[in-house]
mmCIF file of C-alpha atoms and ligand atoms in Angstrom:
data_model
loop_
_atom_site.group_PDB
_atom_site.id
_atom_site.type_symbol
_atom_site.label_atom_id
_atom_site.label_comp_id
_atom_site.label_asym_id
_atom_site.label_seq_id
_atom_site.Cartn_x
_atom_site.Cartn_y
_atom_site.Cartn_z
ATOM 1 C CA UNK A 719 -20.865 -14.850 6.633
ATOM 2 C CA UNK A 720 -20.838 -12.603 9.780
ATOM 3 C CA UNK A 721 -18.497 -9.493 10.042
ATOM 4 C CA UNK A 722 -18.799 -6.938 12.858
ATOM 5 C CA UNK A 723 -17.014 -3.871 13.334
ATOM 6 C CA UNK A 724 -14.589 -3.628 15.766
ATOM 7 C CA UNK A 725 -15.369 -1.430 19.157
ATOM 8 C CA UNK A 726 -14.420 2.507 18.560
ATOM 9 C CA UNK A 727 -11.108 3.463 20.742
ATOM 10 C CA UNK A 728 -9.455 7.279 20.792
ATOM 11 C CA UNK A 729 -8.218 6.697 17.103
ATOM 12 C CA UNK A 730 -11.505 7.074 16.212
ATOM 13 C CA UNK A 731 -11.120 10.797 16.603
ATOM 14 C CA UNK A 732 -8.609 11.405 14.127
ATOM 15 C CA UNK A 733 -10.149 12.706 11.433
ATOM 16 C CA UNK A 734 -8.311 14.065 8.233
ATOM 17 C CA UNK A 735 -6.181 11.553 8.556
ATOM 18 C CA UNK A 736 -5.001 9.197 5.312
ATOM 19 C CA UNK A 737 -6.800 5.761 5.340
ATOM 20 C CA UNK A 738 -5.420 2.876 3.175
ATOM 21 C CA UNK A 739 -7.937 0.614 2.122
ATOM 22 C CA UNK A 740 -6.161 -2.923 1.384
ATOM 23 C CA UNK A 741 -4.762 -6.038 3.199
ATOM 24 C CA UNK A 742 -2.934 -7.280 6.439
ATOM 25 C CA UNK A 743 -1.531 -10.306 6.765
ATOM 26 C CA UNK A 744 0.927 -12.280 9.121
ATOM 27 C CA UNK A 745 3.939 -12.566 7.848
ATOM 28 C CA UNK A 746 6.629 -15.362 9.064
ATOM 29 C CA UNK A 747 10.117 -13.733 7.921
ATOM 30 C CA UNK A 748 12.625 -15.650 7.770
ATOM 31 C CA UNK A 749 16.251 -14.449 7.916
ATOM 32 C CA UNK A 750 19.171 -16.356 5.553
ATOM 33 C CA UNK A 751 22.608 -16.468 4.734
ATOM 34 C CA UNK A 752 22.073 -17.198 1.116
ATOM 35 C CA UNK A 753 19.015 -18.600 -0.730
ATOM 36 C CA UNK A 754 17.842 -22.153 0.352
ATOM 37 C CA UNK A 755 18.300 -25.344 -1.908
ATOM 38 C CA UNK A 756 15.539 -27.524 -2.708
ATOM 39 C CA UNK A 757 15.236 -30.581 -0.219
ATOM 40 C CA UNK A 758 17.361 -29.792 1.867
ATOM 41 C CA UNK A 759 16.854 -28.498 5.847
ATOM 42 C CA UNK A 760 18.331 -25.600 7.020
ATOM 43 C CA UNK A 761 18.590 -23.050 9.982
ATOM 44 C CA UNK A 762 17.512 -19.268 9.930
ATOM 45 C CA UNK A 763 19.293 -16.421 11.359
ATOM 46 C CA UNK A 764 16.260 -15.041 12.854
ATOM 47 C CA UNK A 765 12.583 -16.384 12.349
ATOM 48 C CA UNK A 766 9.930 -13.140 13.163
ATOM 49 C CA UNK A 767 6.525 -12.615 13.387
ATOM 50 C CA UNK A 768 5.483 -9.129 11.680
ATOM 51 C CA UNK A 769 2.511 -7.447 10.163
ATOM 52 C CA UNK A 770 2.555 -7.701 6.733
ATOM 53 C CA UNK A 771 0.159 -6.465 3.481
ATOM 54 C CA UNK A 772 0.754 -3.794 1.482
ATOM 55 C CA UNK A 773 -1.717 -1.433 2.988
ATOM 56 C CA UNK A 774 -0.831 -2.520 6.224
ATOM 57 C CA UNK A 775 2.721 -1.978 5.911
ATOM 58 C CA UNK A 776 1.843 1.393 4.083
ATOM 59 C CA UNK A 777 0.190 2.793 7.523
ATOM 60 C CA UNK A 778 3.560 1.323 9.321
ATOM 61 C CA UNK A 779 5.693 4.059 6.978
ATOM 62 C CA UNK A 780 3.072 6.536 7.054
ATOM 63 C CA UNK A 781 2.744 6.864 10.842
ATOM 64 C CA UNK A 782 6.727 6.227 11.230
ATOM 65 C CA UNK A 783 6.735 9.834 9.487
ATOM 66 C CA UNK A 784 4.242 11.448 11.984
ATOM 67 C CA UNK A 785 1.255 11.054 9.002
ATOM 68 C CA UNK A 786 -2.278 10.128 11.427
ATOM 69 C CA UNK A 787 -3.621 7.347 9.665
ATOM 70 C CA UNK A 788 -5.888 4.306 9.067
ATOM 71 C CA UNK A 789 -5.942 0.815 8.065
ATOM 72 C CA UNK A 790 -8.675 -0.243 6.567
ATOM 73 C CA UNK A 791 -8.566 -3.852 6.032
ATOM 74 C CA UNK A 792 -10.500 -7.526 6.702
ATOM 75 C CA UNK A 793 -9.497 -9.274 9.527
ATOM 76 C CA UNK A 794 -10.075 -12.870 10.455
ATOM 77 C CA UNK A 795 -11.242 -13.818 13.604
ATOM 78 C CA UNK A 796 -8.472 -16.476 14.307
ATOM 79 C CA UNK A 797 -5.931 -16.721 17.251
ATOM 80 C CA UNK A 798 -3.596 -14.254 15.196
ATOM 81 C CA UNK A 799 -6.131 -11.480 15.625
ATOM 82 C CA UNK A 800 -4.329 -10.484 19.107
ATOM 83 C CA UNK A 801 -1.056 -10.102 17.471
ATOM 84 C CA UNK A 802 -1.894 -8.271 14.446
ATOM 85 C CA UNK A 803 -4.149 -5.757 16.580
ATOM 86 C CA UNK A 804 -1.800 -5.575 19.140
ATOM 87 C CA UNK A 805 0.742 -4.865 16.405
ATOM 88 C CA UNK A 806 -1.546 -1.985 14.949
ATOM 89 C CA UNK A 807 -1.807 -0.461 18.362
ATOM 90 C CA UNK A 808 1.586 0.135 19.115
ATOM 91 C CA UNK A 809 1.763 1.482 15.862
ATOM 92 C CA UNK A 810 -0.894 3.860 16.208
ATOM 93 C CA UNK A 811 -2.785 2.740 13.410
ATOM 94 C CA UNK A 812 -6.308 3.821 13.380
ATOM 95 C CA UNK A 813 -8.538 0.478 13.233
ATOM 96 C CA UNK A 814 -11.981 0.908 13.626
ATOM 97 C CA UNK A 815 -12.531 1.089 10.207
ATOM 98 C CA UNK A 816 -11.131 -2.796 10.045
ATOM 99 C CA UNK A 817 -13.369 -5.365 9.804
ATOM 100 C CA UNK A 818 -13.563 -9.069 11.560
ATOM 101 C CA UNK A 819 -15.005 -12.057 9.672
ATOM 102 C CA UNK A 820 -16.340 -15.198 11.209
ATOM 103 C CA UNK A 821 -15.025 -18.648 10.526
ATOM 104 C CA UNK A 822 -12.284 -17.537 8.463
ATOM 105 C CA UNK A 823 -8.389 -18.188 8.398
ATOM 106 C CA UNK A 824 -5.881 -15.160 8.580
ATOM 107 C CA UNK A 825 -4.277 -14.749 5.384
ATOM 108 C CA UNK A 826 -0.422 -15.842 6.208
ATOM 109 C CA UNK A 827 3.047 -15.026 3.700
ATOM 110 C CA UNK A 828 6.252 -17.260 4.648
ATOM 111 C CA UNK A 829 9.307 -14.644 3.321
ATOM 112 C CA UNK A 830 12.797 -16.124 2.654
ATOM 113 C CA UNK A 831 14.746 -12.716 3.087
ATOM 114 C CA UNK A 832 18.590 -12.901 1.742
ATOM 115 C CA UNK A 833 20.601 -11.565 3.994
ATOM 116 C CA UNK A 834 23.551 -11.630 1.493
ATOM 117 C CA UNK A 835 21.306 -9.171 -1.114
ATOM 118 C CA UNK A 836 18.608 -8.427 0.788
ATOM 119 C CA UNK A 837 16.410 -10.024 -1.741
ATOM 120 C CA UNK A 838 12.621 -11.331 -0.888
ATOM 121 C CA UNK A 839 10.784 -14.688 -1.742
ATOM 122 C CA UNK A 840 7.301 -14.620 -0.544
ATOM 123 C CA UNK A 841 4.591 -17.384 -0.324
ATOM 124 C CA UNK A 842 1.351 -15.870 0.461
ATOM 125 C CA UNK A 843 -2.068 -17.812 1.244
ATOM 126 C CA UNK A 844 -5.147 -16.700 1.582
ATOM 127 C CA UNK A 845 -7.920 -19.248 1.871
ATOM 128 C CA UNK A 846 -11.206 -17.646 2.407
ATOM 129 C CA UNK A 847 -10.661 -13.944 4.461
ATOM 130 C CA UNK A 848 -13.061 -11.969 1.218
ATOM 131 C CA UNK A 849 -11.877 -8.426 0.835
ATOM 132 C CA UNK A 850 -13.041 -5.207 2.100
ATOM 133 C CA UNK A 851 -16.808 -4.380 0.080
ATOM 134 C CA UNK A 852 -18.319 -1.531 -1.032
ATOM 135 C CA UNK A 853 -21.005 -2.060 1.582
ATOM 136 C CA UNK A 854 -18.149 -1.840 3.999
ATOM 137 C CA UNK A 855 -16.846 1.021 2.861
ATOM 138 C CA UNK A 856 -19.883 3.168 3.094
ATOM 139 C CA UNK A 857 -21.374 1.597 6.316
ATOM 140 C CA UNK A 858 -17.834 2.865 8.007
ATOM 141 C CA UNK A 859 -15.896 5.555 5.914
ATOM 142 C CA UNK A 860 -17.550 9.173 6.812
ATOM 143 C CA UNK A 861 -15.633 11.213 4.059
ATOM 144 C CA UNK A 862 -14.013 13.359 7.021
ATOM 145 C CA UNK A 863 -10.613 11.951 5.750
ATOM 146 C CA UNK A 864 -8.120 14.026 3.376
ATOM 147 C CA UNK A 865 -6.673 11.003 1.564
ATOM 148 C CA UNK A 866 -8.050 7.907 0.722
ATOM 149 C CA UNK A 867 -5.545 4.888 -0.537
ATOM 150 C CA UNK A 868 -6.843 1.790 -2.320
ATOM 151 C CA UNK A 869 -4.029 -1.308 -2.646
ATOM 152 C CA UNK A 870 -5.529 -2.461 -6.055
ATOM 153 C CA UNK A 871 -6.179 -6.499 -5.491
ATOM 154 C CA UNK A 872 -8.738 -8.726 -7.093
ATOM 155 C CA UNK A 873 -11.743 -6.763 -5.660
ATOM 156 C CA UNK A 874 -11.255 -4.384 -8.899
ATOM 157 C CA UNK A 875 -15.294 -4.112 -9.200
ATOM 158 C CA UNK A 876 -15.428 -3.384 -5.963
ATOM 159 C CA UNK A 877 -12.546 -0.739 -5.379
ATOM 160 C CA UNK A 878 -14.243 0.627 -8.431
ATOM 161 C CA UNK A 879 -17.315 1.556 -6.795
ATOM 162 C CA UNK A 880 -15.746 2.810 -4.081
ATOM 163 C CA UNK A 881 -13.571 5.366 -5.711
ATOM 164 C CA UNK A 882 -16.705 6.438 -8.038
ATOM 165 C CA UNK A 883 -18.218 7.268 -4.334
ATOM 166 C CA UNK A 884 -16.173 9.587 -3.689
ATOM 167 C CA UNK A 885 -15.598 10.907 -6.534
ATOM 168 C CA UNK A 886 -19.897 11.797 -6.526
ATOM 169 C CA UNK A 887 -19.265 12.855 -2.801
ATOM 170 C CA UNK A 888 -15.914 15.268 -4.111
ATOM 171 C CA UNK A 889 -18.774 16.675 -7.198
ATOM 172 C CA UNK A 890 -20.912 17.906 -4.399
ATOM 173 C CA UNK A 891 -17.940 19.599 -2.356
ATOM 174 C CA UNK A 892 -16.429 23.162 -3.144
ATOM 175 C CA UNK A 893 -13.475 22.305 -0.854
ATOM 176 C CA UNK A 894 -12.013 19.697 1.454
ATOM 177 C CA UNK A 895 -12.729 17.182 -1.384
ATOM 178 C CA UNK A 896 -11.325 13.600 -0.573
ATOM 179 C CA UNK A 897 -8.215 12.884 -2.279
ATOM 180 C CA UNK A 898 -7.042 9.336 -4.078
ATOM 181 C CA UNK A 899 -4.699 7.008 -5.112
ATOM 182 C CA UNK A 900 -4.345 3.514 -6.122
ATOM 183 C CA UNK A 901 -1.388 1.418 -6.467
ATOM 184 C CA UNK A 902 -1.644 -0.995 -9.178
ATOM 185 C CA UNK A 903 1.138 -3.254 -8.541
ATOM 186 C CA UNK A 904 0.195 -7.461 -8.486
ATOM 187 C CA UNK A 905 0.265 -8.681 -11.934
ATOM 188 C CA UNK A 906 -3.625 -8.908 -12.738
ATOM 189 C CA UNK A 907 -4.558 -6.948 -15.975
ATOM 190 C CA UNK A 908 -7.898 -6.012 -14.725
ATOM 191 C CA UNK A 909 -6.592 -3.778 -12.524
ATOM 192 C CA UNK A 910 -6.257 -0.795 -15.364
ATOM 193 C CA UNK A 911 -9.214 0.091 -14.842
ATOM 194 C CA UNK A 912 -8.910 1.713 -11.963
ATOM 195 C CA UNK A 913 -6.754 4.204 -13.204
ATOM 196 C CA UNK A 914 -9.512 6.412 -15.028
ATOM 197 C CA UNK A 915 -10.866 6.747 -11.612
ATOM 198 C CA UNK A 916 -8.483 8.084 -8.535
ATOM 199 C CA UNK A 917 -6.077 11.455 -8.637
ATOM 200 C CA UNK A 918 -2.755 9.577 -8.079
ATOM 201 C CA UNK A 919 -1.957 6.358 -9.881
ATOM 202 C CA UNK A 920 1.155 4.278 -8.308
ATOM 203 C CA UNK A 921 1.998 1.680 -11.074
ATOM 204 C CA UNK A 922 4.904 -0.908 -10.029
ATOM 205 C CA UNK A 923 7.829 -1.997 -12.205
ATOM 206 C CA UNK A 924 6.500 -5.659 -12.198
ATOM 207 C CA UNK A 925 3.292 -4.708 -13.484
ATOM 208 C CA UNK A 926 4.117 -2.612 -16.698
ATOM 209 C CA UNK A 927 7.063 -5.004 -17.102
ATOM 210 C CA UNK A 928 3.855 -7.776 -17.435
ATOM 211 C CA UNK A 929 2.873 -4.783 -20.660
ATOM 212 C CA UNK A 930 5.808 -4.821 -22.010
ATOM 213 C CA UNK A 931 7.242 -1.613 -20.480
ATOM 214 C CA UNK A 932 10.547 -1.025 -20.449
ATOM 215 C CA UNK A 933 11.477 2.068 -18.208
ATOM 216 C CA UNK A 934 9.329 4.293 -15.449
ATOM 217 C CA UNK A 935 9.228 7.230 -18.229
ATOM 218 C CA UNK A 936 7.588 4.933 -20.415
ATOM 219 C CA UNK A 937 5.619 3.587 -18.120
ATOM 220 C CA UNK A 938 3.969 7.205 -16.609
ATOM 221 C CA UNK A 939 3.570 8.128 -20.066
ATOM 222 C CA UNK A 940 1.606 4.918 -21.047
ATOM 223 C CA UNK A 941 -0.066 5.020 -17.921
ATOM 224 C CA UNK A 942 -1.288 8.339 -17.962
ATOM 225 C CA UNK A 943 -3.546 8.171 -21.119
ATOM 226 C CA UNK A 944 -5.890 5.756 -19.283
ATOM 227 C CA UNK A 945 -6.284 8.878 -16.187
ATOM 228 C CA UNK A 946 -8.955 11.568 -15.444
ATOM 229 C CA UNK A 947 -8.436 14.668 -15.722
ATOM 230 C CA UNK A 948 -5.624 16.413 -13.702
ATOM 231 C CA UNK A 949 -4.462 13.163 -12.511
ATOM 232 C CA UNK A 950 -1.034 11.751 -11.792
ATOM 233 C CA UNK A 951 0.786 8.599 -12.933
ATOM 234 C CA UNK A 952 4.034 7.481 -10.361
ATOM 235 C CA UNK A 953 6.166 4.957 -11.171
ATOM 236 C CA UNK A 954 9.235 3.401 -9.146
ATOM 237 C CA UNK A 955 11.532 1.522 -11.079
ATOM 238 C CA UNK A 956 13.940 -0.270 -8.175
ATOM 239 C CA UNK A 957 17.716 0.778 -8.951
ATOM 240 C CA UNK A 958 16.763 3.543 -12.012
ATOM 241 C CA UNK A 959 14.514 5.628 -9.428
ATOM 242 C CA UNK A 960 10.908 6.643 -10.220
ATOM 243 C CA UNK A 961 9.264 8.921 -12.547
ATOM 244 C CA UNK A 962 5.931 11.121 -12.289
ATOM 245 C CA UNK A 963 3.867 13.034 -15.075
ATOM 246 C CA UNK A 964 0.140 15.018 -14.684
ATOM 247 C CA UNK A 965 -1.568 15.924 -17.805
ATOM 248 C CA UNK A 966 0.625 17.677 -20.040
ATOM 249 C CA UNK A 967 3.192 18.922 -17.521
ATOM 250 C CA UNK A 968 6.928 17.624 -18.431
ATOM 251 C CA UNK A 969 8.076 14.499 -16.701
ATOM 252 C CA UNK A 970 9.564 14.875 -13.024
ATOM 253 C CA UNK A 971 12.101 11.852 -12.494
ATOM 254 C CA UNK A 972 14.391 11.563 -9.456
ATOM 255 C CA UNK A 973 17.101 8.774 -9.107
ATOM 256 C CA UNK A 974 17.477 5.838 -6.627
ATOM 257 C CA UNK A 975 19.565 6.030 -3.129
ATOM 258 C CA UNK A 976 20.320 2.539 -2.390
ATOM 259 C CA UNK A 977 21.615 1.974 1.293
ATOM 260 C CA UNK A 978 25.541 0.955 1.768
ATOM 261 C CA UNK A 979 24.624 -2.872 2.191
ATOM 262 C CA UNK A 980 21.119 -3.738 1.049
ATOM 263 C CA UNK A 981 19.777 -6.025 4.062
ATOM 264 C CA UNK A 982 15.671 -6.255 3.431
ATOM 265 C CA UNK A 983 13.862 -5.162 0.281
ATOM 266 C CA UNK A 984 10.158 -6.562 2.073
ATOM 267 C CA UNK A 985 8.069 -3.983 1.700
ATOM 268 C CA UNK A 986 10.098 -1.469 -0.096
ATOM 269 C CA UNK A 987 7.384 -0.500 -2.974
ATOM 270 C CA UNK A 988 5.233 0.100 0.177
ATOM 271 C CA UNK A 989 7.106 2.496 2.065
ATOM 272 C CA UNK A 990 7.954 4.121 -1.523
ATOM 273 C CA UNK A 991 3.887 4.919 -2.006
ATOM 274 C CA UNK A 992 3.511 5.898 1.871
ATOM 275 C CA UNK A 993 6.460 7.627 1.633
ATOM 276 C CA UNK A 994 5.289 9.840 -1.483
ATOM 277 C CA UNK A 995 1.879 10.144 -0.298
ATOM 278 C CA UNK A 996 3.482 11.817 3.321
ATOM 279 C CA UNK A 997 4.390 14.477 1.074
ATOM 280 C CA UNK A 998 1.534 14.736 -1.723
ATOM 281 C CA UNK A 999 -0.788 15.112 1.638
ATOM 282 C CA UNK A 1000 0.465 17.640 3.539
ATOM 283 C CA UNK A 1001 0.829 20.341 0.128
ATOM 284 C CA UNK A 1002 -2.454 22.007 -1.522
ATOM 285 C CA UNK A 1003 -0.188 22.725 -4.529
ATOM 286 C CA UNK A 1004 -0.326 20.204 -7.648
ATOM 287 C CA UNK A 1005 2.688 21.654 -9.482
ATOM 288 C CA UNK A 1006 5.412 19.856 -10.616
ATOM 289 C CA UNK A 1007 7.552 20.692 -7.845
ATOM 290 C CA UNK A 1008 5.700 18.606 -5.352
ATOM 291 C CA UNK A 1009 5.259 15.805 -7.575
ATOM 292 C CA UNK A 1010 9.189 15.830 -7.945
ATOM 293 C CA UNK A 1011 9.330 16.154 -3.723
ATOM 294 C CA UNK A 1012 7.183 13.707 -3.371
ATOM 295 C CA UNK A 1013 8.725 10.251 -5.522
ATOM 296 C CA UNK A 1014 12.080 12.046 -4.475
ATOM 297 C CA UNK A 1015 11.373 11.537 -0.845
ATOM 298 C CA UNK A 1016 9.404 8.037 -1.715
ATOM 299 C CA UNK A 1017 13.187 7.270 -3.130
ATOM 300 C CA UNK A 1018 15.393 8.223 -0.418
ATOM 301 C CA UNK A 1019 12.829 6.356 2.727
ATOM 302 C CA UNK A 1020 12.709 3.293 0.663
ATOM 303 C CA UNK A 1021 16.096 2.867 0.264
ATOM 304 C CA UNK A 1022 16.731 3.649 3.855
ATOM 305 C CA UNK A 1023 14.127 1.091 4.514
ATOM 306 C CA UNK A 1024 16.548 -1.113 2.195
ATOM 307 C CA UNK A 1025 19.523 -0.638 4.420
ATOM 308 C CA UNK A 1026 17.784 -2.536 7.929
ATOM 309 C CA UNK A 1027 15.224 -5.249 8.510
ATOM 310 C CA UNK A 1028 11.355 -4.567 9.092
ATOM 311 C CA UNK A 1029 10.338 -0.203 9.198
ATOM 312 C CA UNK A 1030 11.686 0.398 12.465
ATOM 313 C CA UNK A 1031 14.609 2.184 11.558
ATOM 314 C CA UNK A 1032 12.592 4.732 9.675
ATOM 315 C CA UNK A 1033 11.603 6.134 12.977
HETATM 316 C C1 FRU B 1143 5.078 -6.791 0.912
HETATM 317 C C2 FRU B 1143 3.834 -7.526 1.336
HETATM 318 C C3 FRU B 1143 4.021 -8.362 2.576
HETATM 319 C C4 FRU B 1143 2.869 -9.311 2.439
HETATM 320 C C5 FRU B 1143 2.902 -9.626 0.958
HETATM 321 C C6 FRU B 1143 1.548 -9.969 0.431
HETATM 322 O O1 FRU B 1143 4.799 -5.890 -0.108
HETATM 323 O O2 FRU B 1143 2.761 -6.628 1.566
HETATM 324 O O3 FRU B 1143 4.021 -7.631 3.788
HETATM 325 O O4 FRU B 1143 2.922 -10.393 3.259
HETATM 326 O O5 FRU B 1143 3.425 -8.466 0.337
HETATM 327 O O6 FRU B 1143 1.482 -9.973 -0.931
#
């Protein structure tokens, strides 16, 4: 299959910026006044086009908050292209690192959002857009960024070898090394294995719910024993907050701040992670302080994001 890399623009020159390495997708919200019945029609509030995939939205929240940054993500060469670049642009979002595929469909989610709880049904296809390789990743990333973020999906070999790349490229560095995370958050058990490898670890509530987890505590502490060395295991648990823990340093835990009426929870694990990382990014310190700055600010954007539709708000 062909891919190409897209033509260099004046993004290009940001470098030490945070890239997030993951997927983009359209996505065809739609807007409801209570949750559909089965065969039956009925009318929207509002039907929108946005950009949608985690890493995607992740670079939405991350430049909303001033952060420079990159998406680094496949990209079908379909009619939707336009939009979703276009999208990007006015965004800011770095994309020359994204790259086009011929003769393949863009990935597409149809969202039901619940205007009456805010609540989000998603049915996402993909039918043949691969992910981003390892071959891609070192034909394009330069290791001039500060942060690197990987949205763990079924590529896990592959995300694998990237991370151990920089990780040999950090081994030869006295400073400036590259910084990680991963967010392990679709339900797909192979993706533990990443944790041994990057410095931050975002696990979701739906995935160490699928191990039997029953709070974020538990969950960092479970979490962490899989880590390397000096790492840090964040976990948001929707209405009970989130939770942090590196090494032997006590748990840092911070509670939720849910918005007066809760209107759109799309994307809200997203701009918790690029909300966090905003923080981790721009402090050399690893103390426990940060840490506890960091999910504590991840809580407070995401529920703002909570309280309107799309990221725009977060301005
Ligand atoms: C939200 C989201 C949507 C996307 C879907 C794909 O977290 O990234 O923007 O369409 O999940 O799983």
């Amino acid at each position: 299959m062909d891919s190409q890399t897209r033509t260099l623009t004046s993004d290009d020159l940001c470098v030490n910026c945070v890239v997030c390495v993951g997927s983009l997708d359209l996505f065809v919200s739609n807007l409801v006044n209570g949750y559909p019945t089965e065969d039956l029609g009925h009318s929207c509030l509002e039907q929108r086009w946005q950009r949608g995939g985690n890493a995607s939205n992740n670079c939405t929240v991350l430049s909303l908050l001033g952060v420079p940054c990159k998406l680094m993500a496949t990209l079908a060469k379909s009619h939707e292209i336009t939009f979703l670049l276009n999208d990007l642009a006015a965004y800011n979002i770095g994309t020359d690192l994204c790259v086009e595929h011929e003769d393949c469909a863009t990935p597409v989610s149809i969202g039901i959002i619940n205007k009456q709880n805010g609540s989000r049904t998603i049915i996402h296809s993909n039918p043949n857009l691969p992910e981003i390789s390892f071959i891609d990743f070192t034909r394009l990333v330069d290791m001039t960024q500060k942060w690197i973020h990987f949205e763990g999906r079924r590529n896990v070999e592959e995300i694998e070898k990237m991370l151990q790349h920089i990780n040999d490229y950090n081994k030869t560095k006295q400073n400036d090394a590259i910084v990680t995370s991963v967010e392990i958050e679709k339900r797909n058990p192979e993706l533990v294995k990443l944790c041994s490898l990057a410095d931050y670890i975002f696990i979701s509530k739906e995935h160490a719910m699928m191990h039997g987890i029953a709070s974020k505590e538990d969950a960092v502490r479970k979490y962490l024993q899989y880590t390397k060395n000096g790492a840090a295991v964040i976990c948001a648990w929707g209405e009970t907050g989130a939770a942090a823990k590196r090494s032997s340093d006590p748990i840092v835990a911070c509670s939720c701040y849910p918005p007066e009426n809760v209107v759109d929870t799309l994307g809200a694990g997203d701009t918790f992670v690029a909300a966090s990382i905003s923080v981790l990014s721009s402090h050399e310190s690893t103390d426990n302080d940060v840490l506890l700055k960091a999910i504590d600010y991840g809580c407070r954007v995401a529920g703002a994001k909570c309280g309107g539709q799309g990221f725009d708000h977060l301005k």
